[in-house]
PDB file of C-alpha atoms in Angstrom:
ATOM      1  CA  MET A   1      10.031 -15.026   8.953  1.00 91.00           C
ATOM      2  CA  THR A   2       7.254 -12.929   9.087  1.00 97.00           C
ATOM      3  CA  LYS A   3       6.950 -10.297   6.839  1.00 98.00           C
ATOM      4  CA  ILE A   4       5.368  -6.071   8.132  1.00 98.00           C
ATOM      5  CA  LEU A   5       4.444  -5.039   4.679  1.00 98.00           C
ATOM      6  CA  PHE A   6       3.176  -1.388   3.682  1.00 98.00           C
ATOM      7  CA  ALA A   7       0.824  -1.607   1.240  1.00 98.00           C
ATOM      8  CA  PRO A   8       0.146   0.138  -2.116  1.00 97.00           C
ATOM      9  CA  MET A   9      -2.414   3.177  -1.178  1.00 96.00           C
ATOM     10  CA  ALA A  10      -2.593   5.686  -4.274  1.00 93.00           C
ATOM     11  CA  GLY A  11      -2.140   9.476  -3.359  1.00 90.00           C
ATOM     12  CA  VAL A  12      -0.195   8.663  -0.586  1.00 93.00           C
ATOM     13  CA  GLY A  13       2.678   5.711  -1.222  1.00 96.00           C
ATOM     14  CA  ASP A  14       4.978   7.272  -2.976  1.00 96.00           C
ATOM     15  CA  SER A  15       8.896   6.571  -3.728  1.00 97.00           C
ATOM     16  CA  ALA A  16       9.673   9.316  -0.746  1.00 97.00           C
ATOM     17  CA  PHE A  17       6.813   7.606   1.639  1.00 97.00           C
ATOM     18  CA  ARG A  18       7.950   3.924   1.317  1.00 98.00           C
ATOM     19  CA  THR A  19      11.489   4.198   1.303  1.00 98.00           C
ATOM     20  CA  ILE A  20      10.529   6.294   4.830  1.00 98.00           C
ATOM     21  CA  CYS A  21       8.597   3.010   6.018  1.00 98.00           C
ATOM     22  CA  MET A  22      11.673   0.871   5.253  1.00 98.00           C
ATOM     23  CA  ARG A  23      13.702   3.533   6.858  1.00 98.00           C
ATOM     24  CA  HIS A  24      11.478   2.558   9.843  1.00 98.00           C
ATOM     25  CA  GLY A  25      11.544  -1.759   9.844  1.00 98.00           C
ATOM     26  CA  ALA A  26       8.982  -2.196   6.820  1.00 98.00           C
ATOM     27  CA  ASP A  27      10.132  -5.336   5.043  1.00 98.00           C
ATOM     28  CA  GLY A  28       9.124  -4.970   1.208  1.00 98.00           C
ATOM     29  CA  VAL A  29       6.703  -1.665  -0.067  1.00 98.00           C
ATOM     30  CA  THR A  30       4.721  -1.584  -3.185  1.00 98.00           C
ATOM     31  CA  SER A  31       3.897   0.498  -5.297  1.00 98.00           C
ATOM     32  CA  GLU A  32       0.893   3.239  -5.987  1.00 97.00           C
ATOM     33  CA  MET A  33      -1.647   1.379  -8.065  1.00 97.00           C
ATOM     34  CA  ILE A  34      -0.397   1.339 -11.757  1.00 97.00           C
ATOM     35  CA  SER A  35      -3.296   1.404 -14.626  1.00 97.00           C
ATOM     36  CA  ALA A  36      -2.076  -1.461 -17.274  1.00 98.00           C
ATOM     37  CA  LYS A  37      -3.847  -0.151 -20.174  1.00 97.00           C
ATOM     38  CA  ALA A  38      -1.438   3.455 -19.458  1.00 97.00           C
ATOM     39  CA  THR A  39       1.105   2.080 -19.515  1.00 97.00           C
ATOM     40  CA  VAL A  40       1.138  -0.428 -23.029  1.00 97.00           C
ATOM     41  CA  PHE A  41      -0.094   3.292 -24.200  1.00 95.00           C
ATOM     42  CA  GLY A  42       3.222   4.859 -23.429  1.00 93.00           C
ATOM     43  CA  ASP A  43       1.882   6.872 -20.616  1.00 92.00           C
ATOM     44  CA  LYS A  44       4.733   9.085 -19.674  1.00 85.00           C
ATOM     45  CA  LYS A  45       3.476   9.985 -16.063  1.00 86.00           C
ATOM     46  CA  THR A  46       2.154   6.549 -14.971  1.00 89.00           C
ATOM     47  CA  LEU A  47       5.699   4.940 -16.252  1.00 87.00           C
ATOM     48  CA  LEU A  48       6.482   8.002 -13.009  1.00 88.00           C
ATOM     49  CA  LEU A  49       4.250   6.373 -10.347  1.00 92.00           C
ATOM     50  CA  ALA A  50       6.707   2.900 -10.749  1.00 93.00           C
ATOM     51  CA  LYS A  51      10.500   4.592 -10.165  1.00 92.00           C
ATOM     52  CA  ARG A  52      12.378   3.959  -6.929  1.00 94.00           C
ATOM     53  CA  THR A  53      14.662   4.184  -4.503  1.00 96.00           C
ATOM     54  CA  ASP A  54      17.510   1.774  -3.888  1.00 96.00           C
ATOM     55  CA  GLU A  55      16.046   1.619  -0.259  1.00 98.00           C
ATOM     56  CA  GLU A  56      13.197   0.113  -1.713  1.00 98.00           C
ATOM     57  CA  THR A  57      14.180  -3.517  -2.037  1.00 97.00           C
ATOM     58  CA  PRO A  58      12.228  -5.866  -2.090  1.00 98.00           C
ATOM     59  CA  PHE A  59       9.472  -3.393  -4.159  1.00 98.00           C
ATOM     60  CA  ALA A  60       6.728  -4.695  -5.836  1.00 98.00           C
ATOM     61  CA  LEU A  61       4.986  -3.204  -8.451  1.00 98.00           C
ATOM     62  CA  GLN A  62       1.094  -3.123  -8.490  1.00 98.00           C
ATOM     63  CA  ILE A  63      -1.336  -2.451 -12.050  1.00 98.00           C
ATOM     64  CA  PHE A  64      -4.522  -2.655 -12.130  1.00 98.00           C
ATOM     65  CA  GLY A  65      -6.676  -3.404 -15.337  1.00 98.00           C
ATOM     66  CA  SER A  66      -9.224  -6.172 -16.454  1.00 98.00           C
ATOM     67  CA  GLU A  67      -8.632  -7.365 -19.829  1.00 98.00           C
ATOM     68  CA  PRO A  68      -5.769 -10.373 -19.486  1.00 98.00           C
ATOM     69  CA  ASP A  69      -4.266  -9.274 -22.848  1.00 98.00           C
ATOM     70  CA  ILE A  70      -3.169  -5.099 -22.021  1.00 98.00           C
ATOM     71  CA  MET A  71      -2.741  -6.967 -18.337  1.00 98.00           C
ATOM     72  CA  ALA A  72       0.074  -8.519 -19.081  1.00 98.00           C
ATOM     73  CA  LYS A  73       1.363  -6.904 -21.644  1.00 98.00           C
ATOM     74  CA  GLY A  74       1.618  -3.996 -19.300  1.00 98.00           C
ATOM     75  CA  ALA A  75       3.048  -6.086 -16.313  1.00 98.00           C
ATOM     76  CA  LYS A  76       5.808  -6.933 -18.634  1.00 98.00           C
ATOM     77  CA  ILE A  77       6.676  -2.986 -20.049  1.00 96.00           C
ATOM     78  CA  LEU A  78       7.371  -1.989 -16.984  1.00 96.00           C
ATOM     79  CA  VAL A  79       9.523  -4.904 -15.401  1.00 96.00           C
ATOM     80  CA  ASP A  80      11.312  -4.562 -18.406  1.00 94.00           C
ATOM     81  CA  ALA A  81      12.308  -0.803 -17.529  1.00 92.00           C
ATOM     82  CA  THR A  82      11.729  -0.626 -14.110  1.00 91.00           C
ATOM     83  CA  SER A  83      13.250  -4.360 -12.374  1.00 94.00           C
ATOM     84  CA  PRO A  84      10.693  -4.712  -9.656  1.00 97.00           C
ATOM     85  CA  ASP A  85      10.961  -7.873  -7.265  1.00 98.00           C
ATOM     86  CA  SER A  86       7.525  -8.676  -8.161  1.00 98.00           C
ATOM     87  CA  ILE A  87       3.700  -8.049  -9.489  1.00 98.00           C
ATOM     88  CA  ASP A  88       1.659  -7.689  -7.394  1.00 98.00           C
ATOM     89  CA  ILE A  89      -2.055  -7.345  -9.450  1.00 98.00           C
ATOM     90  CA  ASN A  90      -4.221  -5.440  -7.915  1.00 98.00           C
ATOM     91  CA  MET A  91      -8.191  -7.581  -7.444  1.00 98.00           C
ATOM     92  CA  GLY A  92      -9.456  -5.307  -4.271  1.00 97.00           C
ATOM     93  CA  CYS A  93      -9.254  -1.036  -5.125  1.00 97.00           C
ATOM     94  CA  PRO A  94     -13.299  -0.434  -3.728  1.00 97.00           C
ATOM     95  CA  VAL A  95     -12.478   3.307  -5.947  1.00 96.00           C
ATOM     96  CA  ASN A  96     -15.785   4.135  -8.060  1.00 96.00           C
ATOM     97  CA  LYS A  97     -13.999   4.897 -10.622  1.00 96.00           C
ATOM     98  CA  ILE A  98     -11.558   1.847 -10.831  1.00 97.00           C
ATOM     99  CA  VAL A  99     -14.640  -0.889 -10.466  1.00 97.00           C
ATOM    100  CA  LYS A 100     -17.066   0.997 -12.362  1.00 97.00           C
ATOM    101  CA  ASN A 101     -14.602  -0.331 -15.050  1.00 96.00           C
ATOM    102  CA  GLY A 102     -14.560  -3.429 -14.035  1.00 97.00           C
ATOM    103  CA  GLU A 103     -11.381  -3.529 -12.039  1.00 98.00           C
ATOM    104  CA  GLY A 104     -10.023  -3.194  -8.538  1.00 98.00           C
ATOM    105  CA  SER A 105     -13.092  -5.089  -6.029  1.00 98.00           C
ATOM    106  CA  ALA A 106     -14.686  -5.847  -9.516  1.00 98.00           C
ATOM    107  CA  LEU A 107     -12.853  -8.758 -10.540  1.00 98.00           C
ATOM    108  CA  MET A 108     -13.960 -10.500  -7.960  1.00 98.00           C
ATOM    109  CA  LYS A 109     -17.178 -10.941  -9.337  1.00 97.00           C
ATOM    110  CA  ASN A 110     -15.618 -13.456 -11.945  1.00 97.00           C
ATOM    111  CA  PRO A 111     -13.410 -16.038 -10.785  1.00 98.00           C
ATOM    112  CA  SER A 112     -11.801 -17.661 -14.076  1.00 98.00           C
ATOM    113  CA  LEU A 113     -11.166 -13.772 -15.891  1.00 98.00           C
ATOM    114  CA  VAL A 114      -9.161 -13.608 -11.786  1.00 98.00           C
ATOM    115  CA  TYR A 115      -7.286 -16.834 -13.412  1.00 98.00           C
ATOM    116  CA  GLU A 116      -6.503 -16.112 -16.626  1.00 98.00           C
ATOM    117  CA  ILE A 117      -5.180 -12.382 -15.733  1.00 98.00           C
ATOM    118  CA  VAL A 118      -2.691 -14.431 -12.865  1.00 98.00           C
ATOM    119  CA  SER A 119      -1.553 -16.956 -15.751  1.00 98.00           C
ATOM    120  CA  ARG A 120      -1.113 -14.403 -17.999  1.00 98.00           C
ATOM    121  CA  VAL A 121       0.178 -11.879 -16.300  1.00 98.00           C
ATOM    122  CA  VAL A 122       2.706 -14.768 -14.526  1.00 98.00           C
ATOM    123  CA  GLU A 123       3.446 -16.273 -18.476  1.00 98.00           C
ATOM    124  CA  ALA A 124       4.994 -12.207 -19.404  1.00 98.00           C
ATOM    125  CA  VAL A 125       7.253 -12.224 -16.265  1.00 98.00           C
ATOM    126  CA  SER A 126       7.939 -14.941 -15.559  1.00 97.00           C
ATOM    127  CA  PRO A 127      10.235 -15.885 -13.911  1.00 98.00           C
ATOM    128  CA  LEU A 128       9.398 -12.952 -11.813  1.00 98.00           C
ATOM    129  CA  PRO A 129       6.843 -13.938  -8.352  1.00 98.00           C
ATOM    130  CA  VAL A 130       3.387 -12.689  -9.211  1.00 98.00           C
ATOM    131  CA  THR A 131       1.156 -11.938  -6.289  1.00 98.00           C
ATOM    132  CA  VAL A 132      -2.586 -10.310  -6.059  1.00 98.00           C
ATOM    133  CA  LYS A 133      -4.740  -8.559  -3.162  1.00 98.00           C
ATOM    134  CA  ILE A 134      -7.696  -9.109  -2.697  1.00 98.00           C
ATOM    135  CA  ARG A 135     -10.968  -8.948  -0.248  1.00 98.00           C
ATOM    136  CA  ARG A 136     -13.033 -10.492   1.329  1.00 98.00           C
ATOM    137  CA  GLY A 137     -15.581  -9.783  -1.014  1.00 97.00           C
ATOM    138  CA  ILE A 138     -17.773  -7.477  -3.333  1.00 96.00           C
ATOM    139  CA  ASP A 139     -20.751  -7.553  -0.510  1.00 96.00           C
ATOM    140  CA  GLU A 140     -22.642  -9.272   1.951  1.00 95.00           C
ATOM    141  CA  SER A 141     -24.190 -11.795  -0.622  1.00 95.00           C
ATOM    142  CA  HIS A 142     -21.038 -12.121  -2.225  1.00 95.00           C
ATOM    143  CA  ILE A 143     -17.835 -13.454   0.181  1.00 97.00           C
ATOM    144  CA  ASN A 144     -15.972 -15.278  -1.839  1.00 98.00           C
ATOM    145  CA  ALA A 145     -12.531 -14.350  -0.797  1.00 98.00           C
ATOM    146  CA  VAL A 146     -11.988 -18.411  -0.426  1.00 98.00           C
ATOM    147  CA  GLU A 147     -12.527 -18.868  -4.093  1.00 98.00           C
ATOM    148  CA  VAL A 148     -10.973 -16.124  -5.938  1.00 98.00           C
ATOM    149  CA  ALA A 149      -8.069 -16.951  -3.569  1.00 98.00           C
ATOM    150  CA  LEU A 150      -7.599 -20.498  -5.091  1.00 98.00           C
ATOM    151  CA  MET A 151      -8.376 -19.556  -9.078  1.00 98.00           C
ATOM    152  CA  ALA A 152      -5.345 -17.070  -7.779  1.00 98.00           C
ATOM    153  CA  GLU A 153      -3.223 -19.879  -7.108  1.00 98.00           C
ATOM    154  CA  LYS A 154      -4.215 -21.643 -10.203  1.00 98.00           C
ATOM    155  CA  GLY A 155      -2.936 -18.944 -12.072  1.00 98.00           C
ATOM    156  CA  GLY A 156       0.075 -19.327 -10.546  1.00 98.00           C
ATOM    157  CA  ALA A 157      -0.110 -16.509  -7.566  1.00 98.00           C
ATOM    158  CA  SER A 158       2.481 -17.049  -5.285  1.00 98.00           C
ATOM    159  CA  MET A 159       1.404 -14.569  -2.346  1.00 98.00           C
ATOM    160  CA  ILE A 160      -1.762 -13.560  -1.833  1.00 98.00           C
ATOM    161  CA  THR A 161      -3.148 -10.392   0.552  1.00 98.00           C
ATOM    162  CA  VAL A 162      -6.756 -10.428   1.745  1.00 98.00           C
ATOM    163  CA  HIS A 163      -8.349  -7.512   2.941  1.00 98.00           C
ATOM    164  CA  GLY A 164     -10.257  -8.387   5.640  1.00 97.00           C
ATOM    165  CA  ARG A 165     -14.254  -6.249   4.133  1.00 98.00           C
ATOM    166  CA  THR A 166     -16.073  -6.483   0.956  1.00 97.00           C
ATOM    167  CA  ARG A 167     -15.009  -3.794  -1.481  1.00 97.00           C
ATOM    168  CA  ASP A 168     -18.772  -1.892  -0.499  1.00 96.00           C
ATOM    169  CA  GLN A 169     -17.326  -1.597   3.374  1.00 95.00           C
ATOM    170  CA  PHE A 170     -14.335   0.333   1.873  1.00 94.00           C
ATOM    171  CA  TYR A 171     -12.217   0.710   5.264  1.00 92.00           C
ATOM    172  CA  ALA A 172     -15.074   0.649   8.005  1.00 91.00           C
ATOM    173  CA  PRO A 173     -16.759  -1.412   9.861  1.00 91.00           C
ATOM    174  CA  PRO A 174     -13.250  -4.099  11.616  1.00 94.00           C
ATOM    175  CA  VAL A 175     -11.868  -6.846   9.560  1.00 96.00           C
ATOM    176  CA  ASP A 176     -13.309 -10.197   9.521  1.00 97.00           C
ATOM    177  CA  LEU A 177     -10.189 -12.089  10.309  1.00 98.00           C
ATOM    178  CA  GLU A 178     -12.761 -15.439   9.864  1.00 98.00           C
ATOM    179  CA  THR A 179     -12.500 -14.791   6.361  1.00 98.00           C
ATOM    180  CA  ILE A 180      -8.364 -14.620   6.016  1.00 98.00           C
ATOM    181  CA  LYS A 181      -7.867 -17.341   8.443  1.00 98.00           C
ATOM    182  CA  ALA A 182     -10.699 -19.450   5.753  1.00 98.00           C
ATOM    183  CA  VAL A 183      -8.290 -18.113   2.316  1.00 98.00           C
ATOM    184  CA  LYS A 184      -4.962 -19.289   5.124  1.00 98.00           C
ATOM    185  CA  GLU A 185      -6.759 -22.802   5.119  1.00 98.00           C
ATOM    186  CA  ALA A 186      -7.330 -23.045   2.154  1.00 98.00           C
ATOM    187  CA  VAL A 187      -4.312 -21.981  -0.654  1.00 98.00           C
ATOM    188  CA  LYS A 188      -0.687 -23.697   0.038  1.00 98.00           C
ATOM    189  CA  CYS A 189       1.270 -20.077  -1.170  1.00 98.00           C
ATOM    190  CA  PRO A 190       1.643 -17.804   1.429  1.00 98.00           C
ATOM    191  CA  VAL A 191      -1.438 -15.204   2.995  1.00 98.00           C
ATOM    192  CA  VAL A 192      -0.769 -11.337   4.038  1.00 98.00           C
ATOM    193  CA  GLY A 193      -3.141 -10.447   6.542  1.00 98.00           C
ATOM    194  CA  ASN A 194      -4.511  -6.684   5.688  1.00 98.00           C
ATOM    195  CA  GLY A 195      -6.813  -4.465   7.913  1.00 97.00           C
ATOM    196  CA  ASP A 196      -6.871  -2.606  11.346  1.00 96.00           C
ATOM    197  CA  ILE A 197      -3.204  -3.263  11.658  1.00 98.00           C
ATOM    198  CA  VAL A 198      -2.387   0.124  13.794  1.00 97.00           C
ATOM    199  CA  SER A 199      -0.738  -1.559  16.849  1.00 97.00           C
ATOM    200  CA  GLY A 200       2.059  -4.417  17.523  1.00 97.00           C
ATOM    201  CA  GLU A 201      -1.306  -5.459  19.225  1.00 97.00           C
ATOM    202  CA  SER A 202      -3.813  -4.983  16.698  1.00 98.00           C
ATOM    203  CA  ALA A 203      -0.894  -7.665  14.637  1.00 98.00           C
ATOM    204  CA  LYS A 204      -0.401 -10.057  16.937  1.00 98.00           C
ATOM    205  CA  ARG A 205      -3.924 -10.732  17.007  1.00 98.00           C
ATOM    206  CA  MET A 206      -4.428 -10.146  12.849  1.00 98.00           C
ATOM    207  CA  LEU A 207      -1.824 -13.552  13.418  1.00 98.00           C
ATOM    208  CA  GLU A 208      -2.877 -15.201  16.184  1.00 98.00           C
ATOM    209  CA  VAL A 209      -6.633 -15.548  14.641  1.00 98.00           C
ATOM    210  CA  THR A 210      -5.737 -15.931  10.968  1.00 98.00           C
ATOM    211  CA  GLY A 211      -2.480 -18.261  11.186  1.00 98.00           C
ATOM    212  CA  CYS A 212      -1.364 -15.676   7.675  1.00 98.00           C
ATOM    213  CA  ASP A 213       2.573 -15.943   7.071  1.00 98.00           C
ATOM    214  CA  HIS A 214       2.781 -12.064   6.964  1.00 98.00           C
ATOM    215  CA  ILE A 215       1.275  -9.290   7.447  1.00 98.00           C
ATOM    216  CA  MET A 216       0.656  -5.532   5.367  1.00 98.00           C
ATOM    217  CA  ILE A 217      -0.279  -2.252   6.746  1.00 98.00           C
ATOM    218  CA  GLY A 218      -1.049   0.539   4.912  1.00 97.00           C
ATOM    219  CA  ARG A 219      -3.893   3.720   6.733  1.00 96.00           C
ATOM    220  CA  GLY A 220      -2.343   2.600   9.668  1.00 97.00           C
ATOM    221  CA  ALA A 221       1.304   4.165   9.005  1.00 98.00           C
ATOM    222  CA  ILE A 222       0.241   7.154   7.923  1.00 97.00           C
ATOM    223  CA  GLY A 223       1.864   9.855   9.898  1.00 96.00           C
ATOM    224  CA  ARG A 224       3.505   7.091  11.770  1.00 97.00           C
ATOM    225  CA  PRO A 225       6.473   5.019  10.066  1.00 98.00           C
ATOM    226  CA  TRP A 226       7.766   3.665  12.460  1.00 98.00           C
ATOM    227  CA  ILE A 227       4.850   1.874  12.862  1.00 98.00           C
ATOM    228  CA  PHE A 228       7.061  -1.440  11.204  1.00 98.00           C
ATOM    229  CA  ASN A 229       9.749  -1.525  14.367  1.00 98.00           C
ATOM    230  CA  GLU A 230       6.767  -0.747  17.072  1.00 97.00           C
ATOM    231  CA  ILE A 231       5.499  -3.942  15.518  1.00 98.00           C
ATOM    232  CA  LYS A 232       8.350  -6.223  15.572  1.00 98.00           C
ATOM    233  CA  SER A 233       8.808  -4.987  19.240  1.00 97.00           C
ATOM    234  CA  THR A 234       5.859  -6.776  20.293  1.00 97.00           C
ATOM    235  CA  LEU A 235       6.382 -10.033  18.069  1.00 97.00           C
ATOM    236  CA  PHE A 236       9.986 -10.212  18.151  1.00 96.00           C
ATOM    237  CA  GLY A 237      11.450  -8.352  21.388  1.00 94.00           C
ATOM    238  CA  ALA A 238      13.069  -6.257  19.292  1.00 91.00           C
ATOM    239  CA  PRO A 239      13.803  -3.013  20.747  1.00 92.00           C
ATOM    240  CA  MET A 240      10.877  -0.339  21.362  1.00 94.00           C
ATOM    241  CA  PRO A 241      11.490   2.825  18.865  1.00 95.00           C
ATOM    242  CA  HIS A 242      11.821   5.983  19.929  1.00 91.00           C
ATOM    243  CA  ILE A 243       8.998   7.565  19.421  1.00 93.00           C
ATOM    244  CA  PRO A 244       9.737  11.319  18.119  1.00 95.00           C
ATOM    245  CA  VAL A 245       7.848  14.372  19.796  1.00 93.00           C
ATOM    246  CA  GLY A 246       8.556  18.095  19.792  1.00 92.00           C
ATOM    247  CA  GLU A 247      12.083  19.125  17.949  1.00 94.00           C
ATOM    248  CA  GLU A 248      12.468  15.675  16.536  1.00 96.00           C
ATOM    249  CA  LEU A 249       9.525  15.388  15.075  1.00 96.00           C
ATOM    250  CA  LYS A 250       9.496  17.931  13.417  1.00 95.00           C
ATOM    251  CA  GLU A 251      12.897  17.012  11.847  1.00 96.00           C
ATOM    252  CA  ALA A 252      11.183  13.658  10.846  1.00 97.00           C
ATOM    253  CA  ILE A 253       8.616  15.439   9.022  1.00 97.00           C
ATOM    254  CA  MET A 254      11.401  17.694   7.541  1.00 97.00           C
ATOM    255  CA  THR A 255      12.789  14.477   6.432  1.00 97.00           C
ATOM    256  CA  HIS A 256      10.511  13.182   4.779  1.00 97.00           C
ATOM    257  CA  LEU A 257       9.331  16.738   2.954  1.00 97.00           C
ATOM    258  CA  ASP A 258      12.988  17.071   2.046  1.00 97.00           C
ATOM    259  CA  LEU A 259      12.797  13.019   0.200  1.00 97.00           C
ATOM    260  CA  ALA A 260      10.149  14.135  -1.883  1.00 96.00           C
ATOM    261  CA  ILE A 261      11.398  17.243  -3.331  1.00 97.00           C
ATOM    262  CA  ALA A 262      14.135  15.437  -4.084  1.00 96.00           C
ATOM    263  CA  LEU A 263      12.617  12.839  -5.999  1.00 94.00           C
ATOM    264  CA  LYS A 264      10.179  15.373  -7.503  1.00 92.00           C
ATOM    265  CA  ASN A 265      10.292  18.928  -7.507  1.00 91.00           C
ATOM    266  CA  GLU A 266       9.929  21.711  -4.388  1.00 95.00           C
ATOM    267  CA  ARG A 267       6.138  22.674  -5.916  1.00 94.00           C
ATOM    268  CA  GLN A 268       4.820  19.507  -6.731  1.00 94.00           C
ATOM    269  CA  ALA A 269       6.411  17.485  -3.204  1.00 95.00           C
ATOM    270  CA  ILE A 270       4.408  20.075  -0.724  1.00 95.00           C
ATOM    271  CA  MET A 271       1.533  19.998  -2.348  1.00 94.00           C
ATOM    272  CA  GLU A 272       0.516  16.161  -2.570  1.00 93.00           C
ATOM    273  CA  SER A 273       3.053  15.777   1.346  1.00 93.00           C
ATOM    274  CA  ARG A 274       0.080  18.875   2.867  1.00 93.00           C
ATOM    275  CA  ALA A 275      -2.119  14.765   3.802  1.00 93.00           C
ATOM    276  CA  GLN A 276       1.149  13.210   5.231  1.00 94.00           C
ATOM    277  CA  ILE A 277       1.880  16.471   7.174  1.00 95.00           C
ATOM    278  CA  ALA A 278      -1.403  16.800   9.195  1.00 94.00           C
ATOM    279  CA  TRP A 279      -1.106  13.316   9.700  1.00 95.00           C
ATOM    280  CA  TYR A 280       2.163  13.630  12.226  1.00 97.00           C
ATOM    281  CA  VAL A 281       1.397  16.016  13.884  1.00 95.00           C
ATOM    282  CA  LYS A 282      -2.673  14.713  14.843  1.00 93.00           C
ATOM    283  CA  GLY A 283      -3.361  15.103  18.081  1.00 90.00           C
ATOM    284  CA  ILE A 284      -0.756  17.767  19.299  1.00 91.00           C
ATOM    285  CA  LYS A 285      -2.189  21.094  21.133  1.00 89.00           C
ATOM    286  CA  GLY A 286      -2.243  23.792  17.252  1.00 87.00           C
ATOM    287  CA  ALA A 287      -2.089  20.879  15.246  1.00 91.00           C
ATOM    288  CA  ALA A 288      -5.673  22.083  13.523  1.00 92.00           C
ATOM    289  CA  ALA A 289      -3.726  25.347  13.087  1.00 92.00           C
ATOM    290  CA  ILE A 290      -0.421  23.977  11.769  1.00 92.00           C
ATOM    291  CA  ARG A 291      -2.649  22.415   9.278  1.00 92.00           C
ATOM    292  CA  GLN A 292      -4.244  25.510   7.353  1.00 93.00           C
ATOM    293  CA  LYS A 293      -1.174  27.291   7.674  1.00 94.00           C
ATOM    294  CA  ILE A 294       0.468  24.245   5.441  1.00 94.00           C
ATOM    295  CA  ASN A 295      -1.939  24.000   2.626  1.00 93.00           C
ATOM    296  CA  SER A 296      -1.140  27.951   1.758  1.00 93.00           C
ATOM    297  CA  ALA A 297       2.071  26.922   2.377  1.00 94.00           C
ATOM    298  CA  LEU A 298       3.981  26.331  -1.545  1.00 93.00           C
ATOM    299  CA  THR A 299       8.139  26.518   0.231  1.00 96.00           C
ATOM    300  CA  ARG A 300      10.268  24.296   1.771  1.00 96.00           C
ATOM    301  CA  ASP A 301      11.159  27.111   3.804  1.00 96.00           C
ATOM    302  CA  ALA A 302       8.076  27.814   4.685  1.00 96.00           C
ATOM    303  CA  VAL A 303       6.446  24.608   5.515  1.00 96.00           C
ATOM    304  CA  ALA A 304       9.804  24.585   7.838  1.00 96.00           C
ATOM    305  CA  GLU A 305       8.633  28.362   9.559  1.00 95.00           C
ATOM    306  CA  ILE A 306       5.248  27.144   9.614  1.00 95.00           C
ATOM    307  CA  LEU A 307       6.144  23.885  11.932  1.00 94.00           C
ATOM    308  CA  LYS A 308       8.558  25.895  14.557  1.00 90.00           C
ATOM    309  CA  GLU A 309       5.180  26.809  16.365  1.00 86.00           C
ATOM    310  CA  LEU A 310       4.633  23.344  16.980  1.00 82.00           C
TER     311      LEU A 310
END
């Protein structure tokens, strides 16, 4: 059966938000990307990114890097320390500071290195599944998702997620569904379609056009974690979820914030949740003023008081 998965999102997809997504119907979540090199060198902050709640099941840990030995060692350390359900290798991040180090989507320039990294990580964490997340290519002159996917599968990848844009396109224009379709037709392992899934209809189109096995949602879930159950309603005829508005929306925001506080600490949780709260209230009358006030709030009670103005 088609799974609706939550994508790895640096700076957004922390344990609190992943847990919220699970509560609203996500069939699996992936951590924020974790540096294999920092893990090997014993960085404690890096290991904190690998923490999860009991509700986050199945849970994938995503690692990034460019050196096969380091990737394998880092993956093994993380598996031993946190017992994830799978390891995902990031080959799609388009951010400059990642790409300039030859990591993330830069790996797509070298399919043979893709094979080496995947095979080494598979060997290190076996029998745990290893998956790979890629893009359409680096730029319009180098559309090689099929080649990279085949090398990843040859290396032992058990699933491949394809974001239908090149590295140069970041998150616009619309995704190219034909590339995802081509990858699906080329490999034998399951393929996950990713990009521009913001509703039940866009999810349905992704599946119908590409033939992919599963779909993955990232930005479409920010401020709307109930999108997973919305999509299940469209695809499978499940009951349409109740969309919180008014007082219920305030309660949903505070539930998210309280979970973040429980997992971190009050000040850190508030600082890191400001952008999330802004997305929850987007499009609501008075949202701009609320966002401005939230950005200066330092306590849970202050946030709750500000939300009363909605």
